[in-house]
mmCIF file of C-alpha atoms in Angstrom:
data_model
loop_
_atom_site.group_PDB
_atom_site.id
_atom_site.type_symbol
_atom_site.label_atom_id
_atom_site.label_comp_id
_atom_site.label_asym_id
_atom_site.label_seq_id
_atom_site.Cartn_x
_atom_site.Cartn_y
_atom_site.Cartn_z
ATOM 1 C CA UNK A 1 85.422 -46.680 36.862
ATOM 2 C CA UNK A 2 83.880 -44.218 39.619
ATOM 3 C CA UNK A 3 84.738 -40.953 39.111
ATOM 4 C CA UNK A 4 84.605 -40.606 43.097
ATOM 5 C CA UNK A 5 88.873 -39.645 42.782
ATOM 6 C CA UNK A 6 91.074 -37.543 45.215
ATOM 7 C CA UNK A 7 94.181 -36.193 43.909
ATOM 8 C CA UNK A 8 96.549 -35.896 46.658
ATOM 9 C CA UNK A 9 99.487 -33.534 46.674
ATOM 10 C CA UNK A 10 102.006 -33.012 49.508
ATOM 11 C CA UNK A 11 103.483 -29.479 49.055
ATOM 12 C CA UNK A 12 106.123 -27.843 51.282
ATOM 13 C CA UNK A 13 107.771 -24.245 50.157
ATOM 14 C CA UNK A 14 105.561 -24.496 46.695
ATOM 15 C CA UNK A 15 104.667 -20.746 46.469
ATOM 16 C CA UNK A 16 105.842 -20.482 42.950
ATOM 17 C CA UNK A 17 103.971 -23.518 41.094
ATOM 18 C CA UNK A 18 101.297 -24.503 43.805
ATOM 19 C CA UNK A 19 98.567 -22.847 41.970
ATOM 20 C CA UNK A 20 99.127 -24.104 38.892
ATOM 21 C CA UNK A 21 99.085 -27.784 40.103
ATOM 22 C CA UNK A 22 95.709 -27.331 41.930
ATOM 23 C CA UNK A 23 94.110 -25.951 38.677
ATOM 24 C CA UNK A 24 95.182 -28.415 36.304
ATOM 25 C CA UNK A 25 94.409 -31.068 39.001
ATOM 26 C CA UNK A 26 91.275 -29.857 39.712
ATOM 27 C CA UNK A 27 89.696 -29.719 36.177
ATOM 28 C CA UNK A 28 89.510 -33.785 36.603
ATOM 29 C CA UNK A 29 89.372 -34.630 40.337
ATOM 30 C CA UNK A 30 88.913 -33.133 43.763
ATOM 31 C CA UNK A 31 92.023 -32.207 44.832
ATOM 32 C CA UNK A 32 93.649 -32.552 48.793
ATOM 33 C CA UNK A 33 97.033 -30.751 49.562
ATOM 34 C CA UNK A 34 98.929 -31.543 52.581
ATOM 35 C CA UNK A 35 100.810 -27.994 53.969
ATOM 36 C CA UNK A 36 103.672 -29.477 55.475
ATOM 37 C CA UNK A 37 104.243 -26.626 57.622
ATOM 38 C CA UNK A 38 105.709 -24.205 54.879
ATOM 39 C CA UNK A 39 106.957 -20.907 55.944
ATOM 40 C CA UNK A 40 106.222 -19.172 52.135
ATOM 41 C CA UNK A 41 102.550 -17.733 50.407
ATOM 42 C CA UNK A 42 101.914 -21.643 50.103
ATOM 43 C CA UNK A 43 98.997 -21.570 52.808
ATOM 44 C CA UNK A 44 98.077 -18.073 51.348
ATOM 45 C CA UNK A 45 97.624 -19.224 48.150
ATOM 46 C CA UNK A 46 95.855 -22.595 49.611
ATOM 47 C CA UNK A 47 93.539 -20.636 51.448
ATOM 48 C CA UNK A 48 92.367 -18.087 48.808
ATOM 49 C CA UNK A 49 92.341 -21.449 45.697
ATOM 50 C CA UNK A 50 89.814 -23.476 48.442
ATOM 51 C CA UNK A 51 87.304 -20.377 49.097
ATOM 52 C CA UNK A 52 87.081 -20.812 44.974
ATOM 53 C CA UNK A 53 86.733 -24.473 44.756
ATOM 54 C CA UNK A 54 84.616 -24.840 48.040
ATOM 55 C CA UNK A 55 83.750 -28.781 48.797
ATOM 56 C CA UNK A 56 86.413 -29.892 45.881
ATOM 57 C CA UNK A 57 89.280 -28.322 47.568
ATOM 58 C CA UNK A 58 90.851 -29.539 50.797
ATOM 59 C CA UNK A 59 93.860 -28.190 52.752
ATOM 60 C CA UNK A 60 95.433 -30.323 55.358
ATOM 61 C CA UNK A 61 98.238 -28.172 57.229
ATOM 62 C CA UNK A 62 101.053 -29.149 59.452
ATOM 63 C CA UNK A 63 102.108 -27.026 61.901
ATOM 64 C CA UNK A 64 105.914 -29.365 61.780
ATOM 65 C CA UNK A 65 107.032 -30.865 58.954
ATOM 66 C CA UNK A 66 106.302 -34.482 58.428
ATOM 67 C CA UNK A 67 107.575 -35.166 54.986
ATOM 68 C CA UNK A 68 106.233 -37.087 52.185
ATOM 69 C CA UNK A 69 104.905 -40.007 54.138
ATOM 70 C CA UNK A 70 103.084 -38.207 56.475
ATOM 71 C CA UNK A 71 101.617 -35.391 54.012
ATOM 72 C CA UNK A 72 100.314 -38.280 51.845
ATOM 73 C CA UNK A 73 99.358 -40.700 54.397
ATOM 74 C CA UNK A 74 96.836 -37.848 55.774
ATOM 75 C CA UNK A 75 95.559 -37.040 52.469
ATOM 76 C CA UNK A 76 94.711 -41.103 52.056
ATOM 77 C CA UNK A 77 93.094 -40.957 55.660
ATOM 78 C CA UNK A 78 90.878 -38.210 54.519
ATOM 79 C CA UNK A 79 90.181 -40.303 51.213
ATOM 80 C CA UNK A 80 89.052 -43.145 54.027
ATOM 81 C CA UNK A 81 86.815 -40.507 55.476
ATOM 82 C CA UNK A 82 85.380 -38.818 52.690
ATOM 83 C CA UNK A 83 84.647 -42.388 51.012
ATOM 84 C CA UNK A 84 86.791 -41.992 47.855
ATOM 85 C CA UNK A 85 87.062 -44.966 45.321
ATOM 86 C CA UNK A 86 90.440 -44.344 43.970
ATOM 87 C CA UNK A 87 93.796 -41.622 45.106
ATOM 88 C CA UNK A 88 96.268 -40.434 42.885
ATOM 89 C CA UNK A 89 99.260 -38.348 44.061
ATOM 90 C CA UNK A 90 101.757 -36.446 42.689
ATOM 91 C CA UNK A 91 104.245 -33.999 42.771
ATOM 92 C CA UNK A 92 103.513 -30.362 43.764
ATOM 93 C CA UNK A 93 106.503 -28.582 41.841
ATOM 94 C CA UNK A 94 105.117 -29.513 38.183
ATOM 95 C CA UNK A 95 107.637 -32.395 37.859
ATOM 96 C CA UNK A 96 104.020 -34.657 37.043
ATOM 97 C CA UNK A 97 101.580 -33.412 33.821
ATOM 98 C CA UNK A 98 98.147 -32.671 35.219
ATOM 99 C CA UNK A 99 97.213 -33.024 31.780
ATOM 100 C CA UNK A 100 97.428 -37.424 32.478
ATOM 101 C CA UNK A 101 95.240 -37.386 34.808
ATOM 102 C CA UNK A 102 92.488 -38.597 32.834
ATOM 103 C CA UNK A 103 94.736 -41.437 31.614
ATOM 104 C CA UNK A 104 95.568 -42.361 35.239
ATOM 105 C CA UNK A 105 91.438 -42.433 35.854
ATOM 106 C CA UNK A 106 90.526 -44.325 33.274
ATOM 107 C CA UNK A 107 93.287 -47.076 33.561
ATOM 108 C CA UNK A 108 91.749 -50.471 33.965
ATOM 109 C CA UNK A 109 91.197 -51.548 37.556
ATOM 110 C CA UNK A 110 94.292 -52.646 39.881
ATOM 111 C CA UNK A 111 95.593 -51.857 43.385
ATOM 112 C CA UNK A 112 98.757 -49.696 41.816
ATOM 113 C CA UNK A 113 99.101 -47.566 39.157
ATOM 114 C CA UNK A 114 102.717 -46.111 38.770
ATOM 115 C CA UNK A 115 103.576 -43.529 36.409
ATOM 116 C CA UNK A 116 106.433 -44.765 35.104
ATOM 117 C CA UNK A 117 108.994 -42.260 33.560
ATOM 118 C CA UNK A 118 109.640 -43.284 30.394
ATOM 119 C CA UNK A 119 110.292 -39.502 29.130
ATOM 120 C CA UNK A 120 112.746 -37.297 31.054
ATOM 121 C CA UNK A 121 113.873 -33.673 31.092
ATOM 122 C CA UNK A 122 116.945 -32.342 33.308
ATOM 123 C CA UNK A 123 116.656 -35.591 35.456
ATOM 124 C CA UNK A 124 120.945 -36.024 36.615
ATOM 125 C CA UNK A 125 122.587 -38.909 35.540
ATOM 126 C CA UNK A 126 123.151 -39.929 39.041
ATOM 127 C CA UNK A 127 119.106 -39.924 39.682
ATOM 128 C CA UNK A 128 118.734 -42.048 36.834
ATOM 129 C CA UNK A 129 121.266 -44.353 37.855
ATOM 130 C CA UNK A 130 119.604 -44.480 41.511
ATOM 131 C CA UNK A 131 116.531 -45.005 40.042
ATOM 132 C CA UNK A 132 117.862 -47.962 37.873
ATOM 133 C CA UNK A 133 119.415 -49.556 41.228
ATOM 134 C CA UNK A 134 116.219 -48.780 43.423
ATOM 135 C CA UNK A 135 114.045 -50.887 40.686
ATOM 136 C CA UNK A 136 116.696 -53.777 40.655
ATOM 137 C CA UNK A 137 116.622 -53.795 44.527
ATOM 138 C CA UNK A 138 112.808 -53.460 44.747
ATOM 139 C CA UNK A 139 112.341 -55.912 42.211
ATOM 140 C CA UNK A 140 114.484 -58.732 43.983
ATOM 141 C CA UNK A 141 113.220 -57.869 47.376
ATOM 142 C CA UNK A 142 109.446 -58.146 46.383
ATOM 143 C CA UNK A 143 109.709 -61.303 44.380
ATOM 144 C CA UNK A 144 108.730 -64.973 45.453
ATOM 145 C CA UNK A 145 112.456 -66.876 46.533
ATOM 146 C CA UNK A 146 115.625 -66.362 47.042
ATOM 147 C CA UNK A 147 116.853 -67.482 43.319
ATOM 148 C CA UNK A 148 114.231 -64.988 42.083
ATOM 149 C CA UNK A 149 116.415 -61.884 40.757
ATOM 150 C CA UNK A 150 113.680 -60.476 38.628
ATOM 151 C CA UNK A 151 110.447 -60.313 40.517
ATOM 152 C CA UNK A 152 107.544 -58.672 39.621
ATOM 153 C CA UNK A 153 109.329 -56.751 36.670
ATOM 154 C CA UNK A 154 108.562 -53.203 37.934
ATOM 155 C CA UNK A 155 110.239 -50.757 35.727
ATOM 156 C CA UNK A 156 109.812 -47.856 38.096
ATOM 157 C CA UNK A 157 109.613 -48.298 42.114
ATOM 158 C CA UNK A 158 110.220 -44.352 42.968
ATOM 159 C CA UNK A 159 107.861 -42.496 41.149
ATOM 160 C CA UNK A 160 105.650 -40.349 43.449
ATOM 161 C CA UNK A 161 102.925 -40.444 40.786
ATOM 162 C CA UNK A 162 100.548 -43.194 41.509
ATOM 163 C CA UNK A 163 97.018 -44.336 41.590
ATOM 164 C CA UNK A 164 96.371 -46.473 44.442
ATOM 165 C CA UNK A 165 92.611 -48.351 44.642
ATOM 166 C CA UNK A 166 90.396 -48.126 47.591
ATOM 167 C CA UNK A 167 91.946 -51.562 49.113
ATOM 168 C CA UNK A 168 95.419 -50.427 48.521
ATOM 169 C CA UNK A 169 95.325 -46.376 50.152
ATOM 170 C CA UNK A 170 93.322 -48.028 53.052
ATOM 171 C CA UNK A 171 96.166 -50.240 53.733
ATOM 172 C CA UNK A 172 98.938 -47.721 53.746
ATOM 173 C CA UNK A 173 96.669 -45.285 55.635
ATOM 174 C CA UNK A 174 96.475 -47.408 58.716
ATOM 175 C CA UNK A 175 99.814 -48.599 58.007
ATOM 176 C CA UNK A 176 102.518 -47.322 61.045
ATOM 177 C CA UNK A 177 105.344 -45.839 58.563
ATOM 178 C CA UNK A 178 108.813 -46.555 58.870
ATOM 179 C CA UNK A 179 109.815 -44.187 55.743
ATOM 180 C CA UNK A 180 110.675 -40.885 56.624
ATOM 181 C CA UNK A 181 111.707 -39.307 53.043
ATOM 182 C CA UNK A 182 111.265 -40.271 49.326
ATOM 183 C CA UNK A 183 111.885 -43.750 50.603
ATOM 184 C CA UNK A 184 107.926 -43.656 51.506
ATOM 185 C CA UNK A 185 107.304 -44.557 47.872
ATOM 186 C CA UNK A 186 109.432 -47.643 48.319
ATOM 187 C CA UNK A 187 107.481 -48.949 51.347
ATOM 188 C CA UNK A 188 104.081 -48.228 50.071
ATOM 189 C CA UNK A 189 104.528 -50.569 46.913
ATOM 190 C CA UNK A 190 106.118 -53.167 49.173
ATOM 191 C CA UNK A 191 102.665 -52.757 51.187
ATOM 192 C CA UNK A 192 100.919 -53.759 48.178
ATOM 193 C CA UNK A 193 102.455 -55.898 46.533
ATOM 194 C CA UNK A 194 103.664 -58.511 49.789
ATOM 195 C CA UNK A 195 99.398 -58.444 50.540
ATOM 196 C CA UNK A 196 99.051 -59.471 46.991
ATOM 197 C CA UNK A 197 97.577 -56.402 45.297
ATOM 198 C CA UNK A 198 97.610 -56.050 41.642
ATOM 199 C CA UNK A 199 100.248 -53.389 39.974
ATOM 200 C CA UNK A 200 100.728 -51.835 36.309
ATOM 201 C CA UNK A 201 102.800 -49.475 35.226
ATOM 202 C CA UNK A 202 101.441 -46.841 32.732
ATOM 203 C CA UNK A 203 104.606 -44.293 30.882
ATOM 204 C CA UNK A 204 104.736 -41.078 31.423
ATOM 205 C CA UNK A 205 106.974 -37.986 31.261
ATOM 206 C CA UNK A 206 108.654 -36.404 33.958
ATOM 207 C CA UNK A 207 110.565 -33.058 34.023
ATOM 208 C CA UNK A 208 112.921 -33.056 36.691
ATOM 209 C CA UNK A 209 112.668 -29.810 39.595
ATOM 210 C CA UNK A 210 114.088 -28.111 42.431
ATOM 211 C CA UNK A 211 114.540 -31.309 44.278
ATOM 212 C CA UNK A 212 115.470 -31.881 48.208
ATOM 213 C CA UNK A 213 117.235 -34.986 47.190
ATOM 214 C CA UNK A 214 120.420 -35.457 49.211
ATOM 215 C CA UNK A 215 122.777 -37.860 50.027
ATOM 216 C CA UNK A 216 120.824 -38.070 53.593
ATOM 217 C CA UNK A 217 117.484 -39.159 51.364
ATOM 218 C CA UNK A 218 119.556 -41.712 49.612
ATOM 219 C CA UNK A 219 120.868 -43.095 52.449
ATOM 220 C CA UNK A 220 117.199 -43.584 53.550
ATOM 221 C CA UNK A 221 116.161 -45.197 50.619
ATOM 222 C CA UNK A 222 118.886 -47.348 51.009
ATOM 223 C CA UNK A 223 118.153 -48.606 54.697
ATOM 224 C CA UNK A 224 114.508 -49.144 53.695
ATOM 225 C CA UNK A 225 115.737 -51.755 51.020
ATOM 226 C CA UNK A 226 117.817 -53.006 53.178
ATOM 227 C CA UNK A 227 115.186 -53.658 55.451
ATOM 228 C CA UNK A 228 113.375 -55.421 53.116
ATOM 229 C CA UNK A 229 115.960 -58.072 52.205
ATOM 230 C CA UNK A 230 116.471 -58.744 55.831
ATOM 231 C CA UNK A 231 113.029 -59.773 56.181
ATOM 232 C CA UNK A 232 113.266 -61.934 52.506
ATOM 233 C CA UNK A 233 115.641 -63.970 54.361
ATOM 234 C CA UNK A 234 113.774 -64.130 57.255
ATOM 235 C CA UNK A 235 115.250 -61.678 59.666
ATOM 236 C CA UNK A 236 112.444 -59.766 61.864
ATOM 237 C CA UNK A 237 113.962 -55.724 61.599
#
């Protein structure tokens, strides 16, 4: 596999960890953060961590917030623009190991790569139980016919950390995004997988963080879904 790889990491608020994530990222692939307009030391520490890895660091900054789809949809346009093979994202509060990074790059070739969290630490009952409904909803909406409850057999549809193939980020780059929260996760695998790109599922462990999960980002998640099933059955949303 190339080793042409951009890690991309949408960050708002992440004064404490920040760092941290850009070092152990950066050990195994250039690394692009998207500032979503955070009012901390974030762009501080940004600016000070890409005068040190000049060329392999890039900072993308929002001057309003734009959430998860928009801090990772810019990273993936500047993947499109600096040529990358392959994007990765993940998590900018240390929820996602660095330290699999390698396993994500040398994963056999396919259009998505979810880490799928087999381990947990601190994760609420109530996220695992919304993460267990998300997948069964996912699952049906993605799959071939009505009768078809099981569908592609994804085990995890919300985790954030992913490696998406040149074909794939190009897609959701010049996509026009209907997410607006976590849900963005969601909608990017139904953009691969209803143009008939390839997805595997690797495990991993995730430890779960300060989190702006909220019963306004469930509610999202749950319209996008819905979304989806309207159009199953044929209904243009």
């Amino acid at each position: 596999m190339s080793s042409k790889t951009l890690v991309v990491i949408p960050a708002y608020n992440e004064e404490s960890t920040i760092e941290e994530v850009v070092r152990g990222a950066i050990v195994h692939a250039d690394v692009s953060v998207t500032d979503d307009a955070s009012k901390d030391k974030t762009p501080e520490i940004l600016g000070r961590l890409q005068k040190e890895f000049l060329g392999r660091l890039f900072i993308i900054r929002h001057e309003k917030n734009t959430h998860i789809p928009g801090g990772i949809q810019d990273g993936m346009k500047l993947a499109v623009e600096k040529k990358y093979d392959w994007v990765i994202t993940m998590d900018a509060g240390l929820s996602h190991d660095a330290g699999r990074l390698p396993d994500f790059i040398n994963f056999a070739s396919c259009d998505l790569l979810i880490g799928s969290r087999k381990d947990t630490l601190n994760v609420p009952f109530y996220r695992k139980i919304v993460s267990f409904l998300a997948a069964r909803a996912m699952n049906y909406c993605l799959s071939k016919g009505i009768f078809n409850l099981i569908g592609p057999g994804i085990k995890d549809c919300t985790s954030g950390y992913r490696r998406y193939s040149k074909w794939a980020f190009q897609k959701i780059a010049d996509h026009k995004l209907e997410s607006i929260a976590f849900d963005f996760h969601m909608e990017a695998l139904s953009i691969v997988s209803l143009q008939g790109g390839t997805i595997k599922e690797i495990p991993i462990s995730y430890v779960f963080s300060n989190s702006s999960f909220n019963s306004k980002v469930l509610k999202l998640a749950i319209q996008f879904a819905k979304k989806l099933l309207l159009r199953k059955f044929g209904f243009s949303v």
